[in-house]
Tab-separated table of C-alpha atoms and ligand atoms in Angstrom:
chain	number	residue	atom	x	y	z
Z	1	UNK	CA	-36.614	-15.417	15.187
Z	2	UNK	CA	-38.519	-12.397	16.486
Z	3	UNK	CA	-37.618	-8.900	15.382
Z	4	UNK	CA	-36.393	-8.235	18.909
Z	5	UNK	CA	-34.014	-11.191	18.689
Z	6	UNK	CA	-32.887	-10.081	15.261
Z	7	UNK	CA	-32.035	-6.677	16.668
Z	8	UNK	CA	-30.134	-8.202	19.618
Z	9	UNK	CA	-28.262	-10.563	17.331
Z	10	UNK	CA	-27.087	-7.727	15.106
Z	11	UNK	CA	-25.997	-5.730	18.147
Z	12	UNK	CA	-24.100	-8.702	19.503
Z	13	UNK	CA	-22.388	-9.171	16.154
Z	14	UNK	CA	-21.460	-5.487	16.088
Z	15	UNK	CA	-20.120	-5.598	19.652
Z	16	UNK	CA	-18.035	-8.668	18.881
Z	17	UNK	CA	-16.812	-7.064	15.640
Z	18	UNK	CA	-15.763	-3.869	17.367
Z	19	UNK	CA	-14.086	-5.805	20.189
Z	20	UNK	CA	-12.082	-7.616	17.529
Z	21	UNK	CA	-11.123	-4.347	15.889
Z	22	UNK	CA	-10.054	-2.910	19.233
Z	23	UNK	CA	-7.627	-5.802	19.665
Z	24	UNK	CA	-5.902	-5.763	16.281
Z	25	UNK	CA	-2.942	-3.650	17.372
Z	26	UNK	CA	-2.041	-5.972	20.247
Z	27	UNK	CA	-3.112	-9.385	18.951
Z	28	UNK	CA	-0.453	-11.733	17.614
Z	29	UNK	CA	-0.382	-11.092	13.879
Z	30	UNK	CA	-0.770	-14.788	13.141
Z	31	UNK	CA	-2.486	-17.521	15.181
Z	32	UNK	CA	-0.392	-20.000	17.111
Z	33	UNK	CA	-0.623	-23.777	16.747
Z	34	UNK	CA	-3.163	-24.209	19.542
Z	35	UNK	CA	-5.491	-21.596	18.052
Z	36	UNK	CA	-5.258	-23.305	14.683
Z	37	UNK	CA	-5.763	-26.735	16.273
Z	38	UNK	CA	-8.917	-25.451	17.990
Z	39	UNK	CA	-10.485	-24.995	14.559
Z	40	UNK	CA	-11.140	-28.743	14.574
Z	41	UNK	CA	-14.138	-27.891	16.735
Z	42	UNK	CA	-15.799	-26.759	13.508
Z	43	UNK	CA	-15.520	-30.322	12.209
Z	44	UNK	CA	-19.013	-31.434	13.132
Z	45	UNK	CA	-21.811	-33.109	11.243
Z	46	UNK	CA	-24.325	-30.962	9.385
Z	47	UNK	CA	-26.931	-29.984	11.982
Z	48	UNK	CA	-30.226	-31.772	11.449
Z	49	UNK	CA	-32.175	-29.060	13.240
Z	50	UNK	CA	-31.796	-25.303	13.800
Z	51	UNK	CA	-29.022	-23.988	16.038
Z	52	UNK	CA	-29.475	-20.883	18.136
Z	53	UNK	CA	-27.917	-18.032	16.083
Z	54	UNK	CA	-26.431	-16.560	19.273
Z	55	UNK	CA	-24.590	-19.850	19.880
Z	56	UNK	CA	-23.407	-19.869	16.291
Z	57	UNK	CA	-22.100	-16.306	16.627
Z	58	UNK	CA	-20.343	-17.079	19.905
Z	59	UNK	CA	-18.631	-20.076	18.344
Z	60	UNK	CA	-17.659	-18.073	15.278
Z	61	UNK	CA	-16.047	-15.393	17.402
Z	62	UNK	CA	-14.513	-17.552	20.127
Z	63	UNK	CA	-12.876	-19.996	17.722
Z	64	UNK	CA	-12.742	-17.915	14.568
Z	65	UNK	CA	-11.329	-14.596	15.748
Z	66	UNK	CA	-8.204	-16.148	17.362
Z	67	UNK	CA	-7.520	-18.065	14.136
Z	68	UNK	CA	-7.445	-15.018	11.885
Z	69	UNK	CA	-4.296	-13.660	10.359
Z	70	UNK	CA	-4.556	-10.111	11.618
Z	71	UNK	CA	-4.123	-8.509	8.228
Z	72	UNK	CA	-6.329	-5.652	9.301
Z	73	UNK	CA	-3.848	-4.748	12.050
Z	74	UNK	CA	-0.859	-2.405	11.778
Z	75	UNK	CA	1.848	-5.064	12.060
Z	76	UNK	CA	0.883	-7.111	9.030
Z	77	UNK	CA	3.454	-6.526	6.313
Z	78	UNK	CA	2.520	-9.488	4.120
Z	79	UNK	CA	0.854	-9.492	0.748
Z	80	UNK	CA	-0.133	-5.990	-0.449
Z	81	UNK	CA	-3.613	-6.273	0.954
Z	82	UNK	CA	-4.230	-3.108	2.930
Z	83	UNK	CA	-6.534	-2.966	5.917
Z	84	UNK	CA	-10.122	-1.970	6.448
Z	85	UNK	CA	-10.910	1.697	6.895
Z	86	UNK	CA	-13.673	2.243	9.476
Z	87	UNK	CA	-15.719	4.254	6.980
Z	88	UNK	CA	-15.537	1.418	4.464
Z	89	UNK	CA	-16.446	-1.171	7.108
Z	90	UNK	CA	-19.399	0.916	8.272
Z	91	UNK	CA	-20.706	1.459	4.752
Z	92	UNK	CA	-20.254	-2.222	4.010
Z	93	UNK	CA	-22.346	-3.011	7.087
Z	94	UNK	CA	-25.211	-1.088	5.520
Z	95	UNK	CA	-24.637	-2.846	2.200
Z	96	UNK	CA	-24.967	-6.186	4.004
Z	97	UNK	CA	-28.252	-5.419	5.681
Z	98	UNK	CA	-29.710	-3.703	2.627
Z	99	UNK	CA	-29.014	-6.997	0.796
Z	100	UNK	CA	-29.345	-5.344	-2.572
Z	101	UNK	CA	-28.987	-7.277	-5.794
Z	102	UNK	CA	-26.949	-4.488	-7.332
Z	103	UNK	CA	-27.306	-5.539	-10.942
Z	104	UNK	CA	-29.097	-2.480	-12.302
Z	105	UNK	CA	-31.091	0.622	-11.401
Z	106	UNK	CA	-34.315	-1.394	-11.467
Z	107	UNK	CA	-32.946	-3.781	-8.855
Z	108	UNK	CA	-31.348	-1.165	-6.629
Z	109	UNK	CA	-31.631	2.559	-7.250
Z	110	UNK	CA	-29.268	3.366	-4.371
Z	111	UNK	CA	-26.566	0.971	-5.555
Z	112	UNK	CA	-26.815	2.222	-9.147
Z	113	UNK	CA	-26.566	5.838	-7.961
Z	114	UNK	CA	-23.588	5.374	-5.624
Z	115	UNK	CA	-21.695	3.109	-8.006
Z	116	UNK	CA	-22.149	5.743	-10.690
Z	117	UNK	CA	-20.819	8.456	-8.360
Z	118	UNK	CA	-17.964	6.146	-7.301
Z	119	UNK	CA	-17.117	5.623	-10.976
Z	120	UNK	CA	-16.888	9.380	-11.594
Z	121	UNK	CA	-14.779	9.921	-8.472
Z	122	UNK	CA	-12.391	7.042	-9.264
Z	123	UNK	CA	-11.841	8.395	-12.792
Z	124	UNK	CA	-11.278	11.838	-11.297
Z	125	UNK	CA	-8.829	10.845	-8.550
Z	126	UNK	CA	-6.902	8.505	-10.853
Z	127	UNK	CA	-7.120	11.045	-13.666
Z	128	UNK	CA	-8.220	8.526	-16.277
Z	129	UNK	CA	-10.449	9.318	-19.293
Z	130	UNK	CA	-13.662	10.650	-17.825
Z	131	UNK	CA	-15.875	8.827	-20.319
Z	132	UNK	CA	-14.541	5.393	-19.309
Z	133	UNK	CA	-16.820	2.757	-17.786
Z	134	UNK	CA	-16.025	0.927	-14.540
Z	135	UNK	CA	-17.202	-2.518	-13.608
Z	136	UNK	CA	-16.944	-2.993	-9.855
Z	137	UNK	CA	-15.917	-6.639	-9.744
Z	138	UNK	CA	-14.667	-9.074	-7.160
Z	139	UNK	CA	-10.935	-8.988	-7.785
Z	140	UNK	CA	-8.198	-7.741	-10.049
Z	141	UNK	CA	-8.161	-11.293	-11.414
Z	142	UNK	CA	-11.834	-11.197	-12.461
Z	143	UNK	CA	-11.598	-7.598	-13.632
Z	144	UNK	CA	-8.478	-8.349	-15.680
Z	145	UNK	CA	-10.283	-11.277	-17.259
Z	146	UNK	CA	-13.191	-8.986	-18.156
Z	147	UNK	CA	-10.850	-6.428	-19.718
Z	148	UNK	CA	-9.031	-9.070	-21.781
Z	149	UNK	CA	-12.357	-10.462	-22.979
Z	150	UNK	CA	-13.429	-6.973	-24.070
Z	151	UNK	CA	-10.062	-6.284	-25.691
Z	152	UNK	CA	-10.143	-9.481	-27.760
Z	153	UNK	CA	-13.738	-8.951	-28.838
Z	154	UNK	CA	-13.013	-5.372	-29.858
Z	155	UNK	CA	-9.796	-6.143	-31.781
Z	156	UNK	CA	-11.718	-8.811	-33.700
Z	157	UNK	CA	-14.719	-6.552	-34.262
Z	158	UNK	CA	-12.408	-3.972	-35.831
Z	159	UNK	CA	-11.717	-6.634	-38.466
Z	160	UNK	CA	-15.411	-7.412	-38.843
Z	161	UNK	CA	-15.092	-10.668	-36.939
Z	162	UNK	CA	-18.260	-11.394	-34.985
Z	163	UNK	CA	-16.885	-13.131	-31.889
Z	164	UNK	CA	-20.284	-13.482	-30.217
Z	165	UNK	CA	-21.688	-15.579	-33.045
Z	166	UNK	CA	-18.669	-17.072	-34.733
Z	167	UNK	CA	-16.495	-17.694	-31.700
Z	168	UNK	CA	-12.780	-18.199	-32.074
Z	169	UNK	CA	-12.732	-21.007	-34.626
Z	170	UNK	CA	-11.141	-19.561	-37.760
Z	171	UNK	CA	-10.780	-16.095	-36.199
Z	172	UNK	CA	-7.620	-14.041	-36.711
Z	173	UNK	CA	-5.174	-14.929	-33.953
Z	174	UNK	CA	-5.087	-12.417	-31.109
Z	175	UNK	CA	-1.666	-12.313	-29.531
Z	176	UNK	CA	-0.762	-11.172	-26.064
Z	177	UNK	CA	2.465	-9.515	-24.976
Z	178	UNK	CA	3.211	-9.460	-21.253
Z	179	UNK	CA	6.153	-8.567	-19.053
Z	180	UNK	CA	8.091	-11.742	-18.213
Z	181	UNK	CA	7.234	-11.094	-14.565
Z	182	UNK	CA	3.508	-10.382	-15.060
Z	183	UNK	CA	1.373	-11.274	-12.056
Z	184	UNK	CA	0.266	-14.905	-11.955
Z	185	UNK	CA	-3.395	-13.872	-12.106
Z	186	UNK	CA	-2.833	-12.306	-15.537
Z	187	UNK	CA	-1.702	-15.730	-16.766
Z	188	UNK	CA	-4.695	-17.285	-15.037
Z	189	UNK	CA	-7.164	-14.881	-16.660
Z	190	UNK	CA	-5.625	-15.466	-20.074
Z	191	UNK	CA	-5.620	-19.235	-19.572
Z	192	UNK	CA	-9.319	-19.221	-18.703
Z	193	UNK	CA	-10.012	-17.184	-21.833
Z	194	UNK	CA	-8.175	-19.766	-23.951
Z	195	UNK	CA	-4.960	-17.885	-24.716
Z	196	UNK	CA	-2.456	-20.734	-24.613
Z	197	UNK	CA	0.719	-20.021	-22.677
Z	198	UNK	CA	2.848	-20.970	-25.673
Z	199	UNK	CA	1.237	-18.175	-27.680
Z	200	UNK	CA	1.874	-15.525	-25.090
Z	201	UNK	CA	4.945	-13.433	-25.894
Z	202	UNK	CA	6.987	-12.342	-22.942
Z	203	UNK	CA	8.658	-8.957	-22.929
Z	204	UNK	CA	12.032	-8.863	-21.193
Z	205	UNK	CA	12.240	-6.836	-18.036
Z	206	UNK	CA	15.336	-5.094	-16.698
Z	207	UNK	CA	17.029	-5.685	-13.347
Z	208	UNK	CA	14.458	-3.548	-11.596
Z	209	UNK	CA	11.492	-5.326	-13.167
Z	210	UNK	CA	10.441	-2.871	-15.894
Z	211	UNK	CA	9.899	-3.804	-19.542
Z	212	UNK	CA	12.810	-2.793	-21.733
Z	213	UNK	CA	11.007	-0.967	-24.545
Z	214	UNK	CA	13.852	-1.620	-27.005
Z	215	UNK	CA	13.353	-5.381	-26.830
Z	216	UNK	CA	9.547	-5.342	-26.892
Z	217	UNK	CA	8.177	-8.137	-29.116
Z	218	UNK	CA	6.471	-6.884	-32.299
Z	219	UNK	CA	2.977	-5.468	-31.887
Z	220	UNK	CA	0.181	-5.204	-34.423
Z	221	UNK	CA	-3.559	-4.629	-34.561
Z	222	UNK	CA	-4.084	-8.195	-33.318
Z	223	UNK	CA	-2.115	-7.648	-30.120
Z	224	UNK	CA	-3.078	-7.034	-26.525
Z	225	UNK	CA	-0.153	-5.498	-24.630
Z	226	UNK	CA	-0.367	-5.779	-20.859
Z	227	UNK	CA	1.759	-3.443	-18.735
Z	228	UNK	CA	2.306	-3.179	-14.998
Z	229	UNK	CA	1.787	-0.276	-12.621
Z	230	UNK	CA	3.274	-1.681	-9.425
Z	231	UNK	CA	5.059	-5.007	-9.896
Z	232	UNK	CA	4.099	-7.287	-7.030
Z	233	UNK	CA	7.625	-7.821	-5.679
Z	234	UNK	CA	9.493	-4.647	-6.503
Z	235	UNK	CA	6.620	-2.149	-6.859
Z	236	UNK	CA	8.094	-0.995	-10.201
Z	237	UNK	CA	6.277	0.604	-13.129
Z	238	UNK	CA	6.767	-0.073	-16.819
Z	239	UNK	CA	7.822	2.919	-18.933
Z	240	UNK	CA	4.360	3.722	-20.236
Z	241	UNK	CA	5.122	6.583	-22.609
Z	242	UNK	CA	7.389	4.737	-25.079
Z	243	UNK	CA	5.514	1.438	-24.739
Z	244	UNK	CA	2.044	2.835	-25.253
Z	245	UNK	CA	3.376	5.036	-28.063
Z	246	UNK	CA	4.547	1.901	-29.907
Z	247	UNK	CA	1.288	0.092	-29.215
Z	248	UNK	CA	-0.826	2.940	-30.497
Z	249	UNK	CA	1.188	3.133	-33.718
Z	250	UNK	CA	0.597	-0.579	-34.227
Z	251	UNK	CA	-3.123	-0.442	-33.399
Z	252	UNK	CA	-2.711	-2.754	-30.389
Z	253	UNK	CA	-4.889	-2.687	-27.252
Z	254	UNK	CA	-3.055	-1.712	-24.063
Z	255	UNK	CA	-4.144	-2.975	-20.658
Z	256	UNK	CA	-2.531	-1.844	-17.397
Z	257	UNK	CA	-2.499	-4.085	-14.336
Z	258	UNK	CA	-2.453	-1.608	-11.477
Z	259	UNK	CA	-3.910	-3.809	-8.749
Z	260	UNK	CA	-2.308	-1.632	-6.089
Z	261	UNK	CA	0.141	0.620	-7.959
Z	262	UNK	CA	-2.512	2.608	-9.811
Z	263	UNK	CA	-3.107	4.502	-6.561
Z	264	UNK	CA	0.316	6.144	-6.905
Z	265	UNK	CA	-1.508	8.286	-9.435
Z	266	UNK	CA	-3.609	9.792	-6.651
Z	267	UNK	CA	-0.507	11.411	-5.127
Z	268	UNK	CA	1.689	14.327	-6.158
Z	269	UNK	CA	4.942	12.708	-5.091
Z	270	UNK	CA	4.539	9.377	-6.926
Z	271	UNK	CA	2.277	10.268	-9.810
Z	272	UNK	CA	5.260	10.619	-12.152
Z	273	UNK	CA	5.706	6.828	-12.014
Z	274	UNK	CA	2.385	6.440	-13.784
Z	275	UNK	CA	2.953	9.064	-16.446
Z	276	UNK	CA	1.520	8.044	-19.801
Z	277	UNK	CA	-0.665	5.192	-18.551
Z	278	UNK	CA	-3.760	7.303	-19.101
Z	279	UNK	CA	-3.252	6.618	-22.818
Z	280	UNK	CA	-4.029	2.906	-22.350
Z	281	UNK	CA	-7.333	1.268	-23.293
Z	282	UNK	CA	-8.091	-0.484	-20.012
Z	283	UNK	CA	-6.878	-0.703	-16.435
Z	284	UNK	CA	-7.529	-2.861	-13.398
Z	285	UNK	CA	-7.147	-1.922	-9.795
Z	286	UNK	CA	-8.331	-3.129	-6.419
Z	287	UNK	CA	-10.127	-1.358	-3.618
Z	288	UNK	CA	-9.282	-4.159	-1.193
Z	289	UNK	CA	-5.567	-3.481	-1.434
Z	290	UNK	CA	-4.366	0.075	-1.147
Z	291	UNK	CA	-7.731	1.805	-0.816
Z	292	UNK	CA	-8.353	-0.284	2.336
Z	293	UNK	CA	-11.902	-1.354	1.467
Z	294	UNK	CA	-13.248	-4.792	2.452
Z	295	UNK	CA	-13.115	-7.759	0.090
Z	296	UNK	CA	-14.218	-8.289	-2.673
Z	297	UNK	CA	-13.588	-4.935	-4.207
Z	298	UNK	CA	-11.975	-4.342	-7.569
Z	299	UNK	CA	-12.395	-2.244	-10.680
Z	300	UNK	CA	-12.238	-2.972	-14.403
Z	301	UNK	CA	-11.879	0.387	-16.118
Z	302	UNK	CA	-12.334	0.539	-19.897
Z	303	UNK	CA	-11.970	3.670	-22.003
Z	304	UNK	CA	-14.467	2.497	-24.608
Z	305	UNK	CA	-17.263	1.781	-22.162
Z	306	UNK	CA	-19.656	0.755	-24.928
Z	307	UNK	CA	-17.233	-1.878	-26.224
Z	308	UNK	CA	-16.854	-3.143	-22.665
Z	309	UNK	CA	-20.618	-3.283	-22.115
Z	310	UNK	CA	-21.110	-5.152	-25.409
Z	311	UNK	CA	-18.578	-7.770	-24.320
Z	312	UNK	CA	-20.136	-8.311	-20.890
Z	313	UNK	CA	-23.810	-7.725	-21.626
Z	314	UNK	CA	-26.206	-9.999	-19.752
Z	315	UNK	CA	-29.641	-8.692	-20.625
Z	316	UNK	CA	-32.354	-11.300	-20.218
Z	317	UNK	CA	-35.991	-11.165	-21.269
Z	318	UNK	CA	-36.915	-10.622	-17.667
Z	319	UNK	CA	-33.963	-8.409	-16.808
Z	320	UNK	CA	-32.955	-5.853	-19.396
Z	321	UNK	CA	-31.141	-2.802	-18.101
Z	322	UNK	CA	-29.259	0.300	-19.088
Z	323	UNK	CA	-26.175	-0.683	-21.167
Z	324	UNK	CA	-23.762	0.403	-18.433
Z	325	UNK	CA	-25.661	-1.288	-15.614
Z	326	UNK	CA	-23.165	-3.119	-13.386
Z	327	UNK	CA	-24.423	-6.529	-14.483
Z	328	UNK	CA	-23.331	-5.511	-18.002
Z	329	UNK	CA	-19.838	-4.478	-16.876
Z	330	UNK	CA	-18.942	-7.335	-14.510
Z	331	UNK	CA	-18.894	-11.123	-14.567
Z	332	UNK	CA	-21.757	-11.341	-12.092
Z	333	UNK	CA	-25.479	-11.067	-12.787
Z	334	UNK	CA	-26.531	-10.907	-9.139
Z	335	UNK	CA	-23.964	-8.930	-7.254
Z	336	UNK	CA	-23.041	-7.075	-4.089
Z	337	UNK	CA	-22.827	-3.278	-4.363
Z	338	UNK	CA	-19.061	-3.290	-4.116
Z	339	UNK	CA	-18.750	0.269	-5.297
Z	340	UNK	CA	-20.398	1.586	-2.126
Z	341	UNK	CA	-17.438	1.037	0.251
Z	342	UNK	CA	-15.252	2.605	-2.452
Z	343	UNK	CA	-17.608	5.595	-2.504
Z	344	UNK	CA	-17.435	5.721	1.323
Z	345	UNK	CA	-13.630	5.855	1.348
Z	346	UNK	CA	-13.494	8.580	-1.287
Z	347	UNK	CA	-16.241	10.517	0.470
Z	348	UNK	CA	-14.528	10.415	3.870
Z	349	UNK	CA	-10.847	10.658	2.898
Z	350	UNK	CA	-11.274	12.911	-0.089
Z	351	UNK	CA	-8.532	13.452	-2.647
Z	352	UNK	CA	-6.136	14.700	0.035
Z	353	UNK	CA	-6.765	11.825	2.438
Z	354	UNK	CA	-6.128	9.160	-0.194
Z	355	UNK	CA	-2.977	10.923	-1.295
Z	356	UNK	CA	-1.755	11.260	2.310
Z	357	UNK	CA	-2.333	7.574	3.037
Z	358	UNK	CA	-0.513	6.356	-0.078
Z	359	UNK	CA	2.362	8.816	0.366
Z	360	UNK	CA	2.725	7.867	4.017
Z	361	UNK	CA	3.036	4.185	3.127
Z	362	UNK	CA	5.672	4.955	0.506
Z	363	UNK	CA	7.619	7.024	3.024
Z	364	UNK	CA	7.288	4.274	5.641
Z	365	UNK	CA	8.528	1.660	3.155
Z	366	UNK	CA	11.682	3.755	2.643
Z	367	UNK	CA	12.038	4.141	6.406
Z	368	UNK	CA	11.721	0.378	6.854
Z	369	UNK	CA	14.251	-0.327	4.107
Z	370	UNK	CA	16.750	2.107	5.598
Z	371	UNK	CA	16.267	0.672	9.074
Z	372	UNK	CA	16.947	-2.949	8.110
Z	373	UNK	CA	19.319	-2.834	5.144
Z	374	UNK	CA	22.716	-4.207	6.084
Z	375	UNK	CA	21.571	-5.293	9.544
Z	376	UNK	CA	21.109	-8.836	10.792
Z	377	UNK	CA	22.224	-10.189	7.403
Z	378	UNK	CA	19.375	-8.423	5.570
Z	379	UNK	CA	19.954	-6.917	2.182
Z	380	UNK	CA	17.296	-4.786	0.484
Z	381	UNK	CA	17.413	-5.715	-3.192
Z	382	UNK	CA	14.870	-3.429	-4.817
Z	383	UNK	CA	14.759	0.279	-5.442
Z	384	UNK	CA	12.053	1.245	-3.001
Z	385	UNK	CA	10.046	3.303	-5.478
Z	386	UNK	CA	6.665	2.587	-3.893
Z	387	UNK	CA	5.511	0.607	-0.831
Z	388	UNK	CA	7.357	-2.661	-1.460
Z	389	UNK	CA	10.592	-3.659	0.259
Z	390	UNK	CA	12.154	-6.744	-1.246
Z	391	UNK	CA	15.000	-8.335	0.668
Z	392	UNK	CA	17.323	-11.242	0.827
Z	393	UNK	CA	19.585	-12.516	3.581
Z	394	UNK	CA	23.311	-12.891	3.178
Z	395	UNK	CA	24.130	-14.436	6.520
Z	396	UNK	CA	23.739	-18.097	7.416
Z	397	UNK	CA	19.960	-17.872	7.625
Z	398	UNK	CA	17.908	-18.329	4.446
Z	399	UNK	CA	15.109	-15.845	3.659
Z	400	UNK	CA	12.599	-18.610	4.436
Z	401	UNK	CA	14.184	-19.373	7.833
Z	402	UNK	CA	14.472	-15.702	8.649
Z	403	UNK	CA	10.813	-15.121	7.703
Z	404	UNK	CA	9.668	-18.096	9.784
Z	405	UNK	CA	11.690	-16.884	12.777
Z	406	UNK	CA	10.245	-13.382	12.550
Z	407	UNK	CA	6.685	-14.564	12.024
Z	408	UNK	CA	7.005	-16.895	15.004
Z	409	UNK	CA	7.345	-13.831	17.258
Z	410	UNK	CA	3.702	-13.045	16.518
Z	411	UNK	CA	4.678	-9.387	16.367
Z	412	UNK	CA	5.004	-9.063	12.584
Z	413	UNK	CA	3.984	-11.118	9.598
Z	414	UNK	CA	5.338	-11.120	6.063
Z	415	UNK	CA	5.922	-13.609	3.279
Z	416	UNK	CA	8.687	-15.086	1.205
Z	417	UNK	CA	9.149	-14.638	-2.502
Z	418	UNK	CA	11.608	-15.283	-5.294
Z	419	UNK	CA	13.342	-12.550	-7.250
Z	420	UNK	CA	15.305	-13.360	-10.388
Z	421	UNK	CA	15.453	-16.998	-9.338
Z	422	UNK	CA	16.787	-16.230	-5.847
Z	423	UNK	CA	14.880	-16.685	-2.580
Z	424	UNK	CA	13.724	-13.439	-0.998
Z	425	UNK	CA	11.244	-12.034	1.479
Z	426	UNK	CA	8.906	-9.147	0.935
Z	427	UNK	CA	7.528	-6.431	3.165
Z	428	UNK	CA	4.556	-4.359	1.995
Z	429	UNK	CA	3.211	-1.275	3.700
Z	430	UNK	CA	-0.415	-0.699	2.765
Z	431	UNK	CA	-2.515	-0.583	5.926
Z	432	UNK	CA	-4.100	2.700	7.038
Z	433	UNK	CA	-3.375	1.785	10.683
Z	434	UNK	CA	0.379	1.439	10.310
Z	435	UNK	CA	2.093	4.327	12.074
Z	436	UNK	CA	5.725	5.358	12.096
Z	437	UNK	CA	6.026	3.797	15.571
Z	438	UNK	CA	4.795	0.491	14.151
Z	439	UNK	CA	7.510	0.711	11.509
Z	440	UNK	CA	10.139	1.496	14.154
Z	441	UNK	CA	8.930	-1.499	16.116
Z	442	UNK	CA	9.101	-3.698	13.023
Z	443	UNK	CA	12.659	-2.511	12.402
Z	444	UNK	CA	13.695	-3.414	15.913
Z	445	UNK	CA	12.126	-6.879	15.590
Z	446	UNK	CA	13.652	-7.552	12.187
Z	447	UNK	CA	17.088	-6.503	13.333
Z	448	UNK	CA	17.054	-8.707	16.439
Z	449	UNK	CA	19.830	-11.233	16.236
Z	450	UNK	CA	19.083	-14.926	16.149
Z	451	UNK	CA	18.790	-16.639	19.544
Z	452	UNK	CA	18.209	-13.360	21.358
Z	453	UNK	CA	14.963	-13.068	23.280
Z	454	UNK	CA	12.367	-10.709	21.828
P	501	PLP	C1	0.095	-6.700	-9.445
P	501	PLP	C2	-1.088	-7.556	-9.114
P	501	PLP	N1	-1.954	-7.884	-10.083
P	501	PLP	C3	-3.050	-8.650	-9.832
P	501	PLP	C4	-3.292	-9.130	-8.577
P	501	PLP	C5	-4.520	-9.978	-8.324
P	501	PLP	O1	-5.415	-9.262	-7.528
P	501	PLP	P1	-6.657	-9.973	-6.819
P	501	PLP	O2	-6.085	-10.682	-5.660
P	501	PLP	O3	-7.562	-8.843	-6.438
P	501	PLP	O4	-7.255	-10.888	-7.819
P	501	PLP	C6	-2.413	-8.844	-7.543
P	501	PLP	C7	-2.629	-9.415	-6.187
P	501	PLP	O5	-1.762	-9.493	-5.366
P	501	PLP	C8	-1.295	-8.015	-7.803
P	501	PLP	O6	-0.440	-7.666	-6.829
């Protein structure tokens, strides 16, 4: 391909991408059956010879774009996955063409610089210990796994157990205490690390989904306690002050899963929900949820950055680096500079812009809850403390049927869930594009009676 063609191809990709973005407010939020069926056109044999990249791109857009779930549009109220801020998308475009292996300063001075600035800004806006280290990883799942690995290694090291050389055979048992409604990915991370489910102690949560600190299982210096800032269904927060107080007395390690909820800390109105969590040892959060960065964008934040870097170190004879190089704080050795879109969002929104976005979503969630509760058989069953609205139906339509009927309109999309053993559906507001008019529109769709035409 000539450099002229390369230039034209990139322009065509950008034009197609911006055409897609221009359509996200009016597109059906989810593809219909025919658009999904058309994906079978991708079922072809591996090409023996080169294909024209322009043809490839055309096919990708013509068949692919209609088969997207338009989660980057304003009417997507499904999983808490945010949208894509233009500044983040633009910065990510540069990251793609720079094609940096952002493992260390030696491999990419620009990535190392901006990820270091992003680290300082994230610690500042979330008001977490300024000396902490941040690994910019792929997901809250991977970042949680990294934090648990560091926590276990450190708790054992405090008892002079050399995990790196002696492994776990014969080591003191490290226990884990989790809320009984911890996110599934916490269980996954622990399972991968070899913490058997039967050895995990579950802390009882109250009706709202917060750990009851009076019934917390015993903690000691061999315990990792995992707390939640933003429970995935209800949006609730554990009571950090009493729980972390107990953990500190016992010498336990405290980890906070704040995949989306940690961003409440960037606001004035909702910060109180997070009070005390700054005393924890580690935290995870995502950029690709409430900060509206592209995938894969997450953060593992560890107060004792040196302990974290010792646990994740990957220095090789041909690739040694500064201890806090990103390859020594994440699971990857070769990696994308995921901190750059995070830097771009913080640079363009600033402290005030992030706070405004998060506060707006929380206000809109309340507006949504008020607009639908008691109508069309809908019952809101959570305290809308954040951006999550959890509902059930009490008419003759199950939550699953109701959800399917609404999603079939193509005008909204959200998912089902289960709360305290009962079927539910869940609406999340986390996209920068969602305006109050979009919420009003969603209310009118959700309160349409069955059999009426939309
Ligand atoms: C509370 C909570 N923790 C962890 C995760 C996992 O995050 P990720 O999808 O980035 O792995 C999620 C994702 O929905 C979540 O809501």
